[in-house]
CSV table of C-alpha atoms in Angstrom, one decimal:
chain,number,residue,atom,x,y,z
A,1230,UNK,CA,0.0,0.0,0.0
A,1231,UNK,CA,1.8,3.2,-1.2
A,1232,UNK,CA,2.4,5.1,1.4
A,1233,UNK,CA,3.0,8.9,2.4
A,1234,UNK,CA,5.9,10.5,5.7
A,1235,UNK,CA,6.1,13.8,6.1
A,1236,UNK,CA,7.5,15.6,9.6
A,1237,UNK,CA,5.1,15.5,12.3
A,1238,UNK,CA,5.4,19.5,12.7
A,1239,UNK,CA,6.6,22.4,11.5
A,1240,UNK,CA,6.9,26.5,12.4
A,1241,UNK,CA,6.5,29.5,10.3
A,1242,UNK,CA,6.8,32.8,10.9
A,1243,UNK,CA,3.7,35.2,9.3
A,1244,UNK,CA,4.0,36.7,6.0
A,1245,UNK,CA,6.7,34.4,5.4
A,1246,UNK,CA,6.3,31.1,2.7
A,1247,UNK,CA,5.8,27.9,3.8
A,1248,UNK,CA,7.4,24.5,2.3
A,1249,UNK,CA,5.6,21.3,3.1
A,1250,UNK,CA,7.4,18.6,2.2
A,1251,UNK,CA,6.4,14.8,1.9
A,1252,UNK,CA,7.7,11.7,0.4
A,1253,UNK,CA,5.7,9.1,-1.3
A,1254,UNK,CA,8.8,6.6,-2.8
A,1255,UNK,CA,6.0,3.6,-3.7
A,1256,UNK,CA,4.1,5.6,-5.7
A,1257,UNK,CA,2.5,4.1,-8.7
A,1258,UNK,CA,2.3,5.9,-12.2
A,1259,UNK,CA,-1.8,6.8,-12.1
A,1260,UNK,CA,-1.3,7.7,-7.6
A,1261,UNK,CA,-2.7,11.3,-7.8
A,1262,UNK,CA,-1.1,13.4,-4.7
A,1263,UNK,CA,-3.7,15.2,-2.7
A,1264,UNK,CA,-3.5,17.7,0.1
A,1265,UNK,CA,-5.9,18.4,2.6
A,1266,UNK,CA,-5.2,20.6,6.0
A,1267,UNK,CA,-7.5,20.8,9.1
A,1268,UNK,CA,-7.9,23.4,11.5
A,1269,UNK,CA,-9.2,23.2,14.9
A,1270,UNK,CA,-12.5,21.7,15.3
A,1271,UNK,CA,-13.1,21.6,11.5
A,1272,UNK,CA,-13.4,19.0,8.9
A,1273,UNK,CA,-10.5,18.6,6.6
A,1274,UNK,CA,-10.7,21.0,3.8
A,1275,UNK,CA,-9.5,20.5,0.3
A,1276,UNK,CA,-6.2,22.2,-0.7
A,1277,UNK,CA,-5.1,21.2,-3.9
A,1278,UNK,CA,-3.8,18.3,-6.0
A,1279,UNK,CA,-1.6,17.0,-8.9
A,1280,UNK,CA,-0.2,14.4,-10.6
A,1281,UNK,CA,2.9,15.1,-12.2
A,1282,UNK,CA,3.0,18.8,-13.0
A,1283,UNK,CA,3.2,21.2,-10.8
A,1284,UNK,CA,-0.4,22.8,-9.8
A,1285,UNK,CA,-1.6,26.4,-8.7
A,1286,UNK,CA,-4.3,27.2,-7.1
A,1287,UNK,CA,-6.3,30.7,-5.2
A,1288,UNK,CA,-4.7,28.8,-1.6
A,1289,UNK,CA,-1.4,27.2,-2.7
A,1290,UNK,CA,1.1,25.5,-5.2
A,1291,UNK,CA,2.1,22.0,-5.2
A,1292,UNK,CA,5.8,21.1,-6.6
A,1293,UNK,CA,6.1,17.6,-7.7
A,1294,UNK,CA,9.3,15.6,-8.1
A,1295,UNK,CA,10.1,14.7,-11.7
A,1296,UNK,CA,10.5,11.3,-10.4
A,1297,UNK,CA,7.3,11.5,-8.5
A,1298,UNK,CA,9.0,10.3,-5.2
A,1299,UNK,CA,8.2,13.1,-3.4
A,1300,UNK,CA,6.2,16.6,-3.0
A,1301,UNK,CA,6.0,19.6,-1.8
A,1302,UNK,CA,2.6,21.9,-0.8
A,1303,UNK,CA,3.8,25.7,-0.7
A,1304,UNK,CA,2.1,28.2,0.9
A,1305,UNK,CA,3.6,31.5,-0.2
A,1306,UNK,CA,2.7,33.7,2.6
A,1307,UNK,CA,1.4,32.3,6.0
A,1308,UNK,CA,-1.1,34.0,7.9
A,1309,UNK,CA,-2.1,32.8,11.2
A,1310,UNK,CA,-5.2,31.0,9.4
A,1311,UNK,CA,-2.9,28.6,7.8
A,1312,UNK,CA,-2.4,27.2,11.3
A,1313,UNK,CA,-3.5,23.5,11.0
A,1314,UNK,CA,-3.0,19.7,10.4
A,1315,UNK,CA,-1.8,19.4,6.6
A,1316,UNK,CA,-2.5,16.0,5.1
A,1317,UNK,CA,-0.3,14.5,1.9
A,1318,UNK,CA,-2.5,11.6,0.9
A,1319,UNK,CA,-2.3,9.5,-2.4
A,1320,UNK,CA,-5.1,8.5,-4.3
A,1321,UNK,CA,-6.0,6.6,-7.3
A,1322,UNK,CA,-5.4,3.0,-8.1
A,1323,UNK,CA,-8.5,2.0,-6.6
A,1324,UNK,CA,-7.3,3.4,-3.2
A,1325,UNK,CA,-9.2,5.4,-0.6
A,1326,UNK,CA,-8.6,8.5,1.1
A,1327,UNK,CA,-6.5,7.3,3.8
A,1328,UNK,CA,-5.4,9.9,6.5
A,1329,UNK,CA,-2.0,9.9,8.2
A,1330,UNK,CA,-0.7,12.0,10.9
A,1331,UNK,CA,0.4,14.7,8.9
A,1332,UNK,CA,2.0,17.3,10.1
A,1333,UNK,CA,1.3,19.8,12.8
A,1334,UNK,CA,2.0,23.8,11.2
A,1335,UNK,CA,2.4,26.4,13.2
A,1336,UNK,CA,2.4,29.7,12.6
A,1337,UNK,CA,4.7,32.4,14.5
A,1338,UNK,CA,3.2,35.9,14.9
B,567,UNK,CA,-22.0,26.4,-3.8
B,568,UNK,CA,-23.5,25.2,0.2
B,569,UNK,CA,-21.5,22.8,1.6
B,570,UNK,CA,-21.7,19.3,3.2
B,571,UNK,CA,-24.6,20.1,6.5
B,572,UNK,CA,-24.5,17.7,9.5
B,573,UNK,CA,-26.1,17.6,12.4
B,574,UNK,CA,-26.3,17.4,15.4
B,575,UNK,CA,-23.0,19.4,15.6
B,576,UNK,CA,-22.6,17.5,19.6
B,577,UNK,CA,-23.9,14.8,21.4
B,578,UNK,CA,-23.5,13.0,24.5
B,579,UNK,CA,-25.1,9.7,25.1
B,580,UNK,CA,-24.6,6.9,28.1
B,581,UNK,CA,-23.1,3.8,27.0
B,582,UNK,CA,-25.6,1.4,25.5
B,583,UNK,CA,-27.8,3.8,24.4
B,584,UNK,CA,-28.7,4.7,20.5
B,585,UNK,CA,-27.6,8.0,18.3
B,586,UNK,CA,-28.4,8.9,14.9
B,587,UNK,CA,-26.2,11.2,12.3
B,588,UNK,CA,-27.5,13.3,9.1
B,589,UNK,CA,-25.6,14.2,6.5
B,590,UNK,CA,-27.2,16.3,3.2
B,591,UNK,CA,-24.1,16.3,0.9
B,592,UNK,CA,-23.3,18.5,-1.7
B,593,UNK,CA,-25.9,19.0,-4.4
B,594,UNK,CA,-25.0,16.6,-7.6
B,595,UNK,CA,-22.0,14.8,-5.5
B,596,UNK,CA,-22.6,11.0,-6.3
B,597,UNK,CA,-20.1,9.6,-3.7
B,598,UNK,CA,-20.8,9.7,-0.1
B,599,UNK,CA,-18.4,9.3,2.8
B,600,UNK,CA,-18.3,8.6,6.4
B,601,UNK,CA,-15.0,9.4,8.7
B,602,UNK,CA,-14.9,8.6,12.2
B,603,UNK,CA,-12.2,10.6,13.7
B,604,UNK,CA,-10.7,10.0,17.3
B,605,UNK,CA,-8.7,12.6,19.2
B,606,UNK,CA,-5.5,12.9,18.0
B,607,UNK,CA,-5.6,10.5,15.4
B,608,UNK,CA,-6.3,10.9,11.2
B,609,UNK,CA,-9.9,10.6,10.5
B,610,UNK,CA,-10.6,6.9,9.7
B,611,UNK,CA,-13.2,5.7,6.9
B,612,UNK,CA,-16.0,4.0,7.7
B,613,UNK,CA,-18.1,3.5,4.9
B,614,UNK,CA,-18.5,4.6,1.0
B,615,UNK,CA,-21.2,5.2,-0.9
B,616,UNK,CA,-22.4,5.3,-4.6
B,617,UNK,CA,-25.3,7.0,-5.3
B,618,UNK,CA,-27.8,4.6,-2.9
B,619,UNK,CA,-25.4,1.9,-2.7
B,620,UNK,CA,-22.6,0.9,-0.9
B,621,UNK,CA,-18.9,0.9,-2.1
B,622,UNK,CA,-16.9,0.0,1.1
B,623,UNK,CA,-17.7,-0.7,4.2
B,624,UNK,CA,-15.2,-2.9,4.9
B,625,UNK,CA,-14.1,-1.3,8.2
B,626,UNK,CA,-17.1,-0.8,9.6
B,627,UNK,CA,-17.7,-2.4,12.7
B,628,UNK,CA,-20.8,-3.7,11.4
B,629,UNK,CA,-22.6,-5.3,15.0
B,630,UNK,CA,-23.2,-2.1,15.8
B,631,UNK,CA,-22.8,0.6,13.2
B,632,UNK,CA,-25.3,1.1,10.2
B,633,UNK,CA,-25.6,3.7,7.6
B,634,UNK,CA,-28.3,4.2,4.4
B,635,UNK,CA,-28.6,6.6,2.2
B,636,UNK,CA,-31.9,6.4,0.7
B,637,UNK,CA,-32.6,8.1,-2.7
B,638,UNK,CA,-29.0,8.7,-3.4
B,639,UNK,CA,-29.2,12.0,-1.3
B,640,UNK,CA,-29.3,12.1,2.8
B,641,UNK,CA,-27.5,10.1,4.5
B,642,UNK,CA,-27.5,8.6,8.4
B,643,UNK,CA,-24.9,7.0,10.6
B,644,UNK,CA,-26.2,4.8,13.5
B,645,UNK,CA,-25.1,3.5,16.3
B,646,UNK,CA,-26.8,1.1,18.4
B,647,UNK,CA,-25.3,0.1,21.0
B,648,UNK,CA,-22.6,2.8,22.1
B,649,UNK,CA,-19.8,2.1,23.5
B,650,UNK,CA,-17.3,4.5,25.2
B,651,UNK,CA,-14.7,3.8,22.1
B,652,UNK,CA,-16.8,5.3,20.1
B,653,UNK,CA,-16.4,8.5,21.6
B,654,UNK,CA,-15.3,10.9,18.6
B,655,UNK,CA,-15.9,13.0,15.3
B,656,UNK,CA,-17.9,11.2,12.7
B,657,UNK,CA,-17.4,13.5,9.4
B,658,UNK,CA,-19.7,13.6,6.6
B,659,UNK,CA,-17.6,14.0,3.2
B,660,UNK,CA,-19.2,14.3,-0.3
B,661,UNK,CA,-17.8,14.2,-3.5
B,662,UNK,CA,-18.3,14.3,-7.5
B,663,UNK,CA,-17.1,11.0,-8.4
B,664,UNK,CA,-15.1,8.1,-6.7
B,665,UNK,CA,-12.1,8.8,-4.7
B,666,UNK,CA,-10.7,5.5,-5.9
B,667,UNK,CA,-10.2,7.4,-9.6
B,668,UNK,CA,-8.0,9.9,-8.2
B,669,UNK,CA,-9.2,13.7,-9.5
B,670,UNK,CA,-12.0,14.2,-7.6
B,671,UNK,CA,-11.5,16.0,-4.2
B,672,UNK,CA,-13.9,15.3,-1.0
B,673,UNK,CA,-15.6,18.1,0.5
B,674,UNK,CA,-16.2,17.4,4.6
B,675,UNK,CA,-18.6,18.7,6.7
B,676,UNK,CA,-17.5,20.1,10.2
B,677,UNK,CA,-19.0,16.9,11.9
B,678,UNK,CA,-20.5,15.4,15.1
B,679,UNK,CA,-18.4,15.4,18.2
B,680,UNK,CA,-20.1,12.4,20.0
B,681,UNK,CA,-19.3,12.0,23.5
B,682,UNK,CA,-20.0,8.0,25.1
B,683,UNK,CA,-20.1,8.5,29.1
């Protein structure tokens, strides 16, 4: 079962980006790479995904390895809002959304 | 474009005792989810369904825990009888087509925070 590790936390200061990595080295060729963060007493929330070219989106960018081994979820300037749980999950290949333990941002004033 | 509605936002219940969760997903989203989520931990699927019918409910612990989703819309989780491990969030997610084809992203729901005393 491919499988995601990324840190279990990380700090930020505000207004400052953000890199996010994670590493997915069993990843198969059709494994889309999805990102979800939660905040406190929320649902996860949809942040972006890809699957082998770099994506943009309105709340961040994901960078994707050209051998697909690993990722990274950029924020480009953190507010205190970003504060949260952010999830790298795969998908795809018949596979369900399976949550980790992602890792634990937090963001500095 | 509303998103996924649940409710009852909290609950508490004794042990041994019954409790019902709605879920009304987002309009046109085909694929329901249900995520039970304990503190501290990833949230944890529970079952999956297709339009009225059921995709995966392979770990639901199915002695106790029941779900429908009758015309393809609504959705309830049941338990019957609690038990203090159940104590946590059960999220509601809906999305436009399977999860298992990779593009489609799940929208949650902010969930029930059940609490078994």
């Amino acid at each position: 079962d491919a499988k995601t590790t990324q840190p279990n936390s990380m700090e930020s200061n505000e207004e400052e980006p953000v890199h996010l990595p994670c590493n997915h080295s069993t990843i198969s060729g059709t494994d889309y790479i999805h990102w979800y963060r939660q905040l406190p007493s929320q649902g996860p929330e949809y942040v972006i995904h890809g699957l082998t070219s770099n994506v943009n989106n309105r709340m961040a960018s994901l960078a994707i390895a050209e051998d697909r081994k690993s990722s990274t979820l950029i924020l480009h300037r953190a507010t205190l809002r970003d504060a949260a749980v952010y999830y790298c999950i795969l998908t795809g290949s018949a596979r369900q959304l399976t949550f980790g333990s992602g890792t634990q941002l937090t963001v500095l004033p | 474009e509303a998103g996924v509605a649940q409710s009852p936002r909290y609950k508490i219940i004794e042990k041994r005792q019954s409790v019902a969760f709605w879920c009304n997903p987002i309009s046109g989203h085909a694929t329901l989810y249900w995520y039970q989520q304990i503190l501290g931990q990833g949230p944890k699927l529970l079952i999956q369904f297709q339009n009225n019918g059921v995709v995966d409910d392979s770990q639901l612990p199915k002695d106790r825990f029941s779900a429908e989703r009758l015309k393809g819309v609504d959705s309830t989780l049941k338990i019957q009888p609690a038990k203090l491990e159940d104590s946590a969030v059960y999220l509601c997610a809906s999305s436009l087509e399977p999860v298992q084809g990779g593009g489609s992203p799940l929208h949650f729901g902010n969930g029930t925070r059940l609490t078994v005393t």
